[in-house]
Amino acid sequence: MQGDLSARYHGRHRREVPAPDPELTAVGPGTPCGEYLRAAWQPVCLSSQLGELPLAIRILGEDLVAFRDGAGGIGVLHRHCSHRGASLEFGRIMPRGISCCYHGWHYDLDGTILATPAEPPTSRIRETLRHGAYPAVEKHGLVFAWLGDPAAVPPPPVLDVEDEPGVTLAPFLLEIPCNWLQVYENSQDPVHVVWLHARNAGAHFDESNAADQELDFAPTPLGMMNVQTRRWGGMVWTRTVECILPNLNQTGAIWEDAAAEKAFQRVGMTRWVVPVDDTASLQIGWRHLGAHLDPNGKDRPAEIGLGRIDFEGQDASATYADRQRRPGDYDAQVSQRPVAVHALEHLAGSDRGVAMLRRMLRRAVRAEAKPVAAAGGVLATFCQDTVTGLPPAADDRALLRAHGAAVARAVLESAGLPREARRAAISAAARGTSLPNEETSA
Amino acid sequence: MQGDLSARYHGRHRREVPAPDPELTAVGPGTPCGEYLRAAWQPVCLSSQLGELPLAIRILGEDLVAFRDGAGGIGVLHRHCSHRGASLEFGRIMPRGISCCYHGWHYDLDGTILATPAEPPTSRIRETLRHGAYPAVEKHGLVFAWLGDPAAVPPPPVLDVEDEPGVTLAPFLLEIPCNWLQVYENSQDPVHVVWLHARNAGAHFDESNAADQELDFAPTPLGMMNVQTRRWGGMVWTRTVECILPNLNQTGAIWEDAAAEKAFQRVGMTRWVVPVDDTASLQIGWRHLGAHLDPNGKDRPAEIGLGRIDFEGQDASATYADRQRRPGDYDAQVSQRPVAVHALEHLAGSDRGVAMLRRMLRRAVRAEAKPVAAAGGVLATFCQDTVTGLPPAADDRALLRAHGAAVARAVLESAGLPREARRAAISAAARGTSLPNEETSA
Amino acid sequence: MQGDLSARYHGRHRREVPAPDPELTAVGPGTPCGEYLRAAWQPVCLSSQLGELPLAIRILGEDLVAFRDGAGGIGVLHRHCSHRGASLEFGRIMPRGISCCYHGWHYDLDGTILATPAEPPTSRIRETLRHGAYPAVEKHGLVFAWLGDPAAVPPPPVLDVEDEPGVTLAPFLLEIPCNWLQVYENSQDPVHVVWLHARNAGAHFDESNAADQELDFAPTPLGMMNVQTRRWGGMVWTRTVECILPNLNQTGAIWEDAAAEKAFQRVGMTRWVVPVDDTASLQIGWRHLGAHLDPNGKDRPAEIGLGRIDFEGQDASATYADRQRRPGDYDAQVSQRPVAVHALEHLAGSDRGVAMLRRMLRRAVRAEAKPVAAAGGVLATFCQDTVTGLPPAADDRALLRAHGAAVARAVLESAGLPREARRAAISAAARGTSLPNEETSA
């Protein structure tokens, strides 16, 4: 271990740590990415967190307070009172709105000053000022706020999977101490499913996840999706996982085992990655629970909620050594540094999805684009699982690619159809593949 | 919750957080406010903290060590040894002075180097150098230090209430994790007494504190006072609360209930707000204990001391949820941010006292003024309670204003009289009011 | 305590805290001192820390991971995976090298990419890139890494005391939360042994350490040494303590009591002070254990290891009050501030060793010197204890000086001799002194 080792040991040549990529990672007021994220409704807390007392929250670098008033309305207000700056987390929830503990300034849900009890009745201060407030709505146990331009507030998005028959939505919230993007882009990185979740240290999900994937990536109207096609015994399983820009993603049934045929089985989890600030984020969304999504009874509804979810590796609750032995998404993502340094990465072929997602985000940020999701209406989404009995072909990889391409194309092209018609179209496409003849383009 | 909501929701328009107000909040060496505060003797710790071991303290951004040596003298020295910088908190208290643990450099209370035992007897280093030290005195259980110009050290102030018959002084010290000013100015904000301490979440003090106040504010020779006049049954209660610049304040008996007539009842608490640094401060002073100040036996002397005081809401010892349910001064002040942002406030009519105090402080800081309190002698102070039987008038608010003005004028004009003569003058003024005929000017 | 006290109280005149001395204290990549330290092999962890799981370490401001692979080889790699930046502390130790948990990139000990399992077999990314790695070797329970220029890696140093008969080496590692230099220079400060370790608060070592020293300081081929000569009853004890630049030091038997004659008794502790970054460091090295080094049986081998050593005052494990009562090296060093401020110090005659060490380091840093220790071969070292029966002379201090000078000269001049011949030469020199006739020059 001496002499000229410079050909082998590159530690010294590669020791500099450049700055991160603020165009996609800085989220405070006025930053390009922060403004882009504010052009979508963002979930900010669980309905169940709004009880007897106000809730201090921090979203996109802004200190806020959320509460439900006596009439059941939701307020999302600037945390510090407009009068003297005392925090409204110590405020008193009123039949209507909230009042500050210090001098009783009383705010309605929209920041209207209802009363300044220490001022004389003739005071006009209430008319000259409104407290900082953001529009807020509540849906399926999540509270959404609009931190974008108040002159053009779109209706909160409605996803086509919110009212699926036989499905209940279980809200959850997890805090992740790192930048939002390294959490979000994980969902367009299907290879980590095979490695981190299956081959590295044993299965986090069903063992079918360890099967080699044929992969494709395609734009969707609101973002992009990856197409994972696997051989599992006599079955071919095509899963599509969608990112709806700027920061929503949906994936399939958590415990899918590809044991039975199905077509267009919908979402197992809807999840937003909401920045708390540049170095912390929330994973907040719904687990979709239903008998058809969990044939083996592995869902654990009691483990879904504030700070909890019913699958492994999503927090730091295990010991450090156990996390080293069986690392999960949390460990792989958070350990990339508080803000991942893109300039040190080496993206390769298997990172096509991550690269494509960043390109789409960067283009949108630079264009000061409004997310398409802001357009309103019921949004057709593209996450699903289709499992088809299909015997192996001589060139089985080619069969998988062709099958996946056919399913993906049907998923995309059926977007305008009602649910069952869409399922039928996708089912037909899945059953129609037996020979490799074409593929979707990346 | 969609469309143009910009008239109602101002969250986005008001989301910027400007810088704080360093002219009144920055306290380190060389800052204008820091130098102004150093132009007064400052209490820095309790006598009871100086026992067997040295005490590391931080005052106005300076790291110091305080101790009582074997001869009973008090030292307040720079914390780091002049020799090699080891902290004197690990030093050895000597019959005279303190010696450093590392090489034994031995300092007298005034920084004289008494010995450098590792140097040869011929060493002259002791004569060429003095360790950083500040003059210190001890009074009624508090240790005061002078961090100002050593060329003109005034005598420590003596307040006229330090030797009241039947009163003992109980020293206390509370640490507050925020800038000093937002703690100090609370004492010229009488409205918060009605709201925070009475109406918000139930009574912190006697229920009489919830009565509407007629308010006035007036300069005193050493600062300013507010005049709070309340109707309580057949009684009219006029309390004056003084701020003696730069950072001392006095308020009346803690549990005053306005049940019995009295004139010129003196102070219940003398309290300095001493900056630790820009984002932390001490409340340090005396509770004044005496039978006449506590007729209902609510004082709890055993609860007064280091980190404790005998009334509610002065620290973070309750659970967060309980502090949310019944917030106190600590919560209202600390939650204004580490340093309150004046540019975000909206001072109104009820904030006249806060505004006046800031104006006086700012004028003094800009003038590089020496606080009047530095002048020496026994200082006449102006905090008191006077309760007078007085039936309600048709225009009772006008009666209260006139009564309060008369009492306040007598409090100010009697300053030169002996204690009992002063009381008599104020009593006479209080009894002489029955018709509203004039008012003090704000 | 009033009037013009400016002649006595210098607190205000001396309150500014200048910047530290980055030329000797800043250690990150590219800093002059950091590069100088990288020109020597540095111990980075204990062999015993490399077990089932990878070890996250931070050395000289660089985040690294160390591990032992299935074949027993040691890897010291950049902590963040070259692919996507996930930390290799969550990696999987392989029969050869380590693989990342996230996508399985597999690295050999020298950073060669052995596999990128998610890429197609045709991928050439493995050939275009090497992961950051540093050469590493293991010796006597310590892992050494080379963070310097890989084009000229010297052999790891071999010290002449590594194979002493009857001596075993017990590795230890202590974390110290302050800059490296204030820990390192302590070893050329023999006066603190008398004061901190003996007279301040009772004996940390044998009471003979409290005896007055005659001191000298001399260059050694690789650094410098101090020469401490004490009278202890009928004995004269000459201890030499060496610093081998840049950051190694050796001291004598921990429990030496100067009770019996001996010549050239070798080292009790070999210790590197390795910067973690600018404000934290490791003390890492070996305790040398042997019957002749510990005649009174005071060594406690079970107390030597990770975070532990068998003598007092080396960590913060005692209560704060107990540390104040009996401070140790840890307290004296750490309390100098995170980085000691040289501009506030007042070095005196007894600090000749510290001043000389800093001069040598500064000269070497400015010259961009390679430490001599990097030259290879077995390094003669100069730490030893010699105890000689010698009755007090009329001018006993002069006798001690002469004796110490003679022993020190023999220690230096015998460097080229085999161990026993060297001992004989030093013994002869020690026995030949009875009259003061000459001295070494400082």
mmCIF file of N, CA, C and O in Angstrom, chain B residues 124-173:
data_model
loop_
_atom_site.group_PDB
_atom_site.id
_atom_site.type_symbol
_atom_site.label_atom_id
_atom_site.label_comp_id
_atom_site.label_asym_id
_atom_site.label_seq_id
_atom_site.Cartn_x
_atom_site.Cartn_y
_atom_site.Cartn_z
ATOM 1 N N ARG B 124 7.642 39.053 34.942
ATOM 2 C CA ARG B 124 6.939 40.323 35.122
ATOM 3 C C ARG B 124 5.591 40.309 34.415
ATOM 4 O O ARG B 124 4.947 41.333 34.296
ATOM 5 N N ILE B 125 5.184 39.141 33.929
ATOM 6 C CA ILE B 125 3.951 39.117 33.151
ATOM 7 C C ILE B 125 2.762 39.610 33.973
ATOM 8 O O ILE B 125 1.842 40.247 33.456
ATOM 9 N N ARG B 126 2.828 39.353 35.280
ATOM 10 C CA ARG B 126 1.726 39.785 36.140
ATOM 11 C C ARG B 126 1.537 41.300 36.128
ATOM 12 O O ARG B 126 0.448 41.803 36.338
ATOM 13 N N GLU B 127 2.624 42.001 35.884
ATOM 14 C CA GLU B 127 2.543 43.462 35.947
ATOM 15 C C GLU B 127 2.114 44.081 34.625
ATOM 16 O O GLU B 127 1.739 45.256 34.573
ATOM 17 N N THR B 128 2.196 43.301 33.569
ATOM 18 C CA THR B 128 1.927 43.885 32.252
ATOM 19 C C THR B 128 0.505 43.636 31.783
ATOM 20 O O THR B 128 0.126 44.100 30.725
ATOM 21 N N LEU B 129 -0.262 42.939 32.550
ATOM 22 C CA LEU B 129 -1.551 42.441 32.067
ATOM 23 C C LEU B 129 -2.523 42.364 33.220
ATOM 24 O O LEU B 129 -2.148 42.043 34.351
ATOM 25 N N ARG B 130 -3.755 42.658 32.953
ATOM 26 C CA ARG B 130 -4.846 42.374 33.891
ATOM 27 C C ARG B 130 -5.866 41.520 33.163
ATOM 28 O O ARG B 130 -6.149 41.744 31.987
ATOM 29 N N HIS B 131 -6.428 40.576 33.882
ATOM 30 C CA HIS B 131 -7.484 39.763 33.284
ATOM 31 C C HIS B 131 -8.758 40.602 33.181
ATOM 32 O O HIS B 131 -9.026 41.464 34.020
ATOM 33 N N GLY B 132 -9.562 40.343 32.175
ATOM 34 C CA GLY B 132 -10.826 41.065 32.010
ATOM 35 C C GLY B 132 -11.743 40.836 33.196
ATOM 36 O O GLY B 132 -12.080 39.687 33.504
ATOM 37 N N ALA B 133 -12.132 41.917 33.849
ATOM 38 C CA ALA B 133 -13.022 41.821 35.007
ATOM 39 C C ALA B 133 -14.001 42.978 34.968
ATOM 40 O O ALA B 133 -13.736 44.006 34.338
ATOM 41 N N TYR B 134 -15.132 42.780 35.620
ATOM 42 C CA TYR B 134 -16.125 43.853 35.727
ATOM 43 C C TYR B 134 -16.430 44.110 37.202
ATOM 44 O O TYR B 134 -16.516 43.148 37.989
ATOM 45 N N PRO B 135 -16.604 45.367 37.564
ATOM 46 C CA PRO B 135 -17.026 45.654 38.941
ATOM 47 C C PRO B 135 -18.322 44.915 39.266
ATOM 48 O O PRO B 135 -19.208 44.800 38.406
ATOM 49 N N ALA B 136 -18.408 44.431 40.492
ATOM 50 C CA ALA B 136 -19.595 43.663 40.898
ATOM 51 C C ALA B 136 -19.948 43.983 42.332
ATOM 52 O O ALA B 136 -19.059 44.206 43.164
ATOM 53 N N VAL B 137 -21.236 44.033 42.600
ATOM 54 C CA VAL B 137 -21.719 44.197 43.968
ATOM 55 C C VAL B 137 -22.895 43.258 44.165
ATOM 56 O O VAL B 137 -23.448 42.714 43.217
ATOM 57 N N GLU B 138 -23.285 43.111 45.414
ATOM 58 C CA GLU B 138 -24.331 42.159 45.769
ATOM 59 C C GLU B 138 -25.345 42.898 46.627
ATOM 60 O O GLU B 138 -24.969 43.688 47.501
ATOM 61 N N LYS B 139 -26.607 42.648 46.354
ATOM 62 C CA LYS B 139 -27.627 43.361 47.130
ATOM 63 C C LYS B 139 -28.897 42.550 47.156
ATOM 64 O O LYS B 139 -29.405 42.164 46.096
ATOM 65 N N HIS B 140 -29.414 42.284 48.334
ATOM 66 C CA HIS B 140 -30.691 41.567 48.499
ATOM 67 C C HIS B 140 -30.728 40.296 47.660
ATOM 68 O O HIS B 140 -31.743 39.985 47.017
ATOM 69 N N GLY B 141 -29.616 39.596 47.617
ATOM 70 C CA GLY B 141 -29.640 38.308 46.942
ATOM 71 C C GLY B 141 -29.401 38.350 45.451
ATOM 72 O O GLY B 141 -29.476 37.315 44.782
ATOM 73 N N LEU B 142 -29.131 39.526 44.903
ATOM 74 C CA LEU B 142 -28.771 39.633 43.486
ATOM 75 C C LEU B 142 -27.327 40.106 43.362
ATOM 76 O O LEU B 142 -26.857 40.904 44.178
ATOM 77 N N VAL B 143 -26.662 39.636 42.319
ATOM 78 C CA VAL B 143 -25.313 40.102 41.990
ATOM 79 C C VAL B 143 -25.436 41.043 40.796
ATOM 80 O O VAL B 143 -26.007 40.673 39.766
ATOM 81 N N PHE B 144 -24.927 42.260 40.968
ATOM 82 C CA PHE B 144 -24.953 43.259 39.904
ATOM 83 C C PHE B 144 -23.535 43.454 39.370
ATOM 84 O O PHE B 144 -22.574 43.479 40.139
ATOM 85 N N ALA B 145 -23.429 43.623 38.053
ATOM 86 C CA ALA B 145 -22.125 43.914 37.451
ATOM 87 C C ALA B 145 -22.243 45.157 36.584
ATOM 88 O O ALA B 145 -23.322 45.505 36.099
ATOM 89 N N TRP B 146 -21.104 45.783 36.406
ATOM 90 C CA TRP B 146 -21.025 46.996 35.583
ATOM 91 C C TRP B 146 -20.184 46.679 34.359
ATOM 92 O O TRP B 146 -18.966 46.503 34.448
ATOM 93 N N LEU B 147 -20.878 46.566 33.209
ATOM 94 C CA LEU B 147 -20.169 46.241 31.963
ATOM 95 C C LEU B 147 -19.917 47.481 31.112
ATOM 96 O O LEU B 147 -19.481 47.379 29.977
ATOM 97 N N GLY B 148 -20.230 48.648 31.684
ATOM 98 C CA GLY B 148 -20.059 49.893 30.934
ATOM 99 C C GLY B 148 -18.671 50.489 31.107
ATOM 100 O O GLY B 148 -17.714 49.805 31.486
ATOM 101 N N ASP B 149 -18.587 51.784 30.842
ATOM 102 C CA ASP B 149 -17.314 52.491 30.888
ATOM 103 C C ASP B 149 -16.741 52.448 32.312
ATOM 104 O O ASP B 149 -17.346 52.993 33.240
ATOM 105 N N PRO B 150 -15.575 51.858 32.494
ATOM 106 C CA PRO B 150 -15.030 51.772 33.850
ATOM 107 C C PRO B 150 -14.480 53.101 34.355
ATOM 108 O O PRO B 150 -14.156 53.222 35.537
ATOM 109 N N ALA B 151 -14.385 54.074 33.498
ATOM 110 C CA ALA B 151 -13.867 55.371 33.924
ATOM 111 C C ALA B 151 -14.922 56.187 34.673
ATOM 112 O O ALA B 151 -14.592 57.196 35.280
ATOM 113 N N ALA B 152 -16.157 55.783 34.609
ATOM 114 C CA ALA B 152 -17.214 56.549 35.268
ATOM 115 C C ALA B 152 -18.270 55.588 35.773
ATOM 116 O O ALA B 152 -19.383 55.536 35.250
ATOM 117 N N VAL B 153 -17.901 54.868 36.800
ATOM 118 C CA VAL B 153 -18.828 53.880 37.348
ATOM 119 C C VAL B 153 -19.715 54.573 38.365
ATOM 120 O O VAL B 153 -19.213 55.090 39.369
ATOM 121 N N PRO B 154 -21.008 54.601 38.131
ATOM 122 C CA PRO B 154 -21.891 55.220 39.121
ATOM 123 C C PRO B 154 -22.114 54.253 40.278
ATOM 124 O O PRO B 154 -21.867 53.051 40.139
ATOM 125 N N PRO B 155 -22.573 54.766 41.393
ATOM 126 C CA PRO B 155 -22.935 53.814 42.449
ATOM 127 C C PRO B 155 -24.106 52.967 41.972
ATOM 128 O O PRO B 155 -24.932 53.436 41.184
ATOM 129 N N PRO B 156 -24.182 51.749 42.430
ATOM 130 C CA PRO B 156 -25.347 50.934 42.086
ATOM 131 C C PRO B 156 -26.615 51.648 42.543
ATOM 132 O O PRO B 156 -26.613 52.327 43.574
ATOM 133 N N PRO B 157 -27.680 51.536 41.796
ATOM 134 C CA PRO B 157 -28.899 52.259 42.157
ATOM 135 C C PRO B 157 -29.487 51.745 43.467
ATOM 136 O O PRO B 157 -29.391 50.562 43.784
ATOM 137 N N VAL B 158 -30.066 52.649 44.223
ATOM 138 C CA VAL B 158 -30.834 52.273 45.410
ATOM 139 C C VAL B 158 -32.256 52.768 45.177
ATOM 140 O O VAL B 158 -32.479 53.954 44.937
ATOM 141 N N LEU B 159 -33.193 51.827 45.218
ATOM 142 C CA LEU B 159 -34.590 52.173 44.972
ATOM 143 C C LEU B 159 -35.274 52.461 46.300
ATOM 144 O O LEU B 159 -34.984 51.815 47.318
ATOM 145 N N ASP B 160 -36.216 53.386 46.261
ATOM 146 C CA ASP B 160 -36.891 53.770 47.508
ATOM 147 C C ASP B 160 -37.702 52.639 48.118
ATOM 148 O O ASP B 160 -38.143 52.743 49.257
ATOM 149 N N VAL B 161 -37.911 51.566 47.359
ATOM 150 C CA VAL B 161 -38.711 50.457 47.907
ATOM 151 C C VAL B 161 -37.862 49.307 48.437
ATOM 152 O O VAL B 161 -38.378 48.238 48.752
ATOM 153 N N GLU B 162 -36.561 49.528 48.504
ATOM 154 C CA GLU B 162 -35.729 48.416 48.979
ATOM 155 C C GLU B 162 -35.815 48.221 50.494
ATOM 156 O O GLU B 162 -35.450 47.157 50.989
ATOM 157 N N ASP B 163 -36.234 49.255 51.199
ATOM 158 C CA ASP B 163 -36.234 49.145 52.671
ATOM 159 C C ASP B 163 -37.606 49.398 53.256
ATOM 160 O O ASP B 163 -37.740 49.910 54.354
ATOM 161 N N GLU B 164 -38.633 49.001 52.524
ATOM 162 C CA GLU B 164 -39.977 49.218 53.053
ATOM 163 C C GLU B 164 -40.222 48.407 54.323
ATOM 164 O O GLU B 164 -39.918 47.214 54.370
ATOM 165 N N PRO B 165 -40.850 49.040 55.331
ATOM 166 C CA PRO B 165 -41.177 48.293 56.557
ATOM 167 C C PRO B 165 -42.110 47.123 56.236
ATOM 168 O O PRO B 165 -43.058 47.274 55.447
ATOM 169 N N GLY B 166 -41.816 45.992 56.840
ATOM 170 C CA GLY B 166 -42.706 44.839 56.685
ATOM 171 C C GLY B 166 -42.570 44.121 55.361
ATOM 172 O O GLY B 166 -43.404 43.270 55.034
ATOM 173 N N VAL B 167 -41.546 44.441 54.604
ATOM 174 C CA VAL B 167 -41.377 43.809 53.297
ATOM 175 C C VAL B 167 -40.026 43.101 53.234
ATOM 176 O O VAL B 167 -39.016 43.652 53.648
ATOM 177 N N THR B 168 -40.054 41.877 52.787
ATOM 178 C CA THR B 168 -38.788 41.192 52.490
ATOM 179 C C THR B 168 -38.695 40.999 50.977
ATOM 180 O O THR B 168 -39.708 40.884 50.286
ATOM 181 N N LEU B 169 -37.458 40.969 50.507
ATOM 182 C CA LEU B 169 -37.212 40.843 49.075
ATOM 183 C C LEU B 169 -36.758 39.425 48.773
ATOM 184 O O LEU B 169 -35.778 38.937 49.351
ATOM 185 N N ALA B 170 -37.478 38.748 47.889
ATOM 186 C CA ALA B 170 -37.167 37.358 47.525
ATOM 187 C C ALA B 170 -36.630 37.338 46.103
ATOM 188 O O ALA B 170 -37.376 37.589 45.150
ATOM 189 N N PRO B 171 -35.346 37.061 45.927
ATOM 190 C CA PRO B 171 -34.754 37.113 44.579
ATOM 191 C C PRO B 171 -35.201 35.938 43.713
ATOM 192 O O PRO B 171 -35.457 34.842 44.214
ATOM 193 N N PHE B 172 -35.282 36.212 42.422
ATOM 194 C CA PHE B 172 -35.637 35.149 41.461
ATOM 195 C C PHE B 172 -34.901 35.392 40.157
ATOM 196 O O PHE B 172 -34.445 36.499 39.868
ATOM 197 N N LEU B 173 -34.807 34.348 39.370
ATOM 198 C CA LEU B 173 -34.194 34.425 38.042
ATOM 199 C C LEU B 173 -34.897 33.440 37.126
ATOM 200 O O LEU B 173 -35.008 32.246 37.435
#
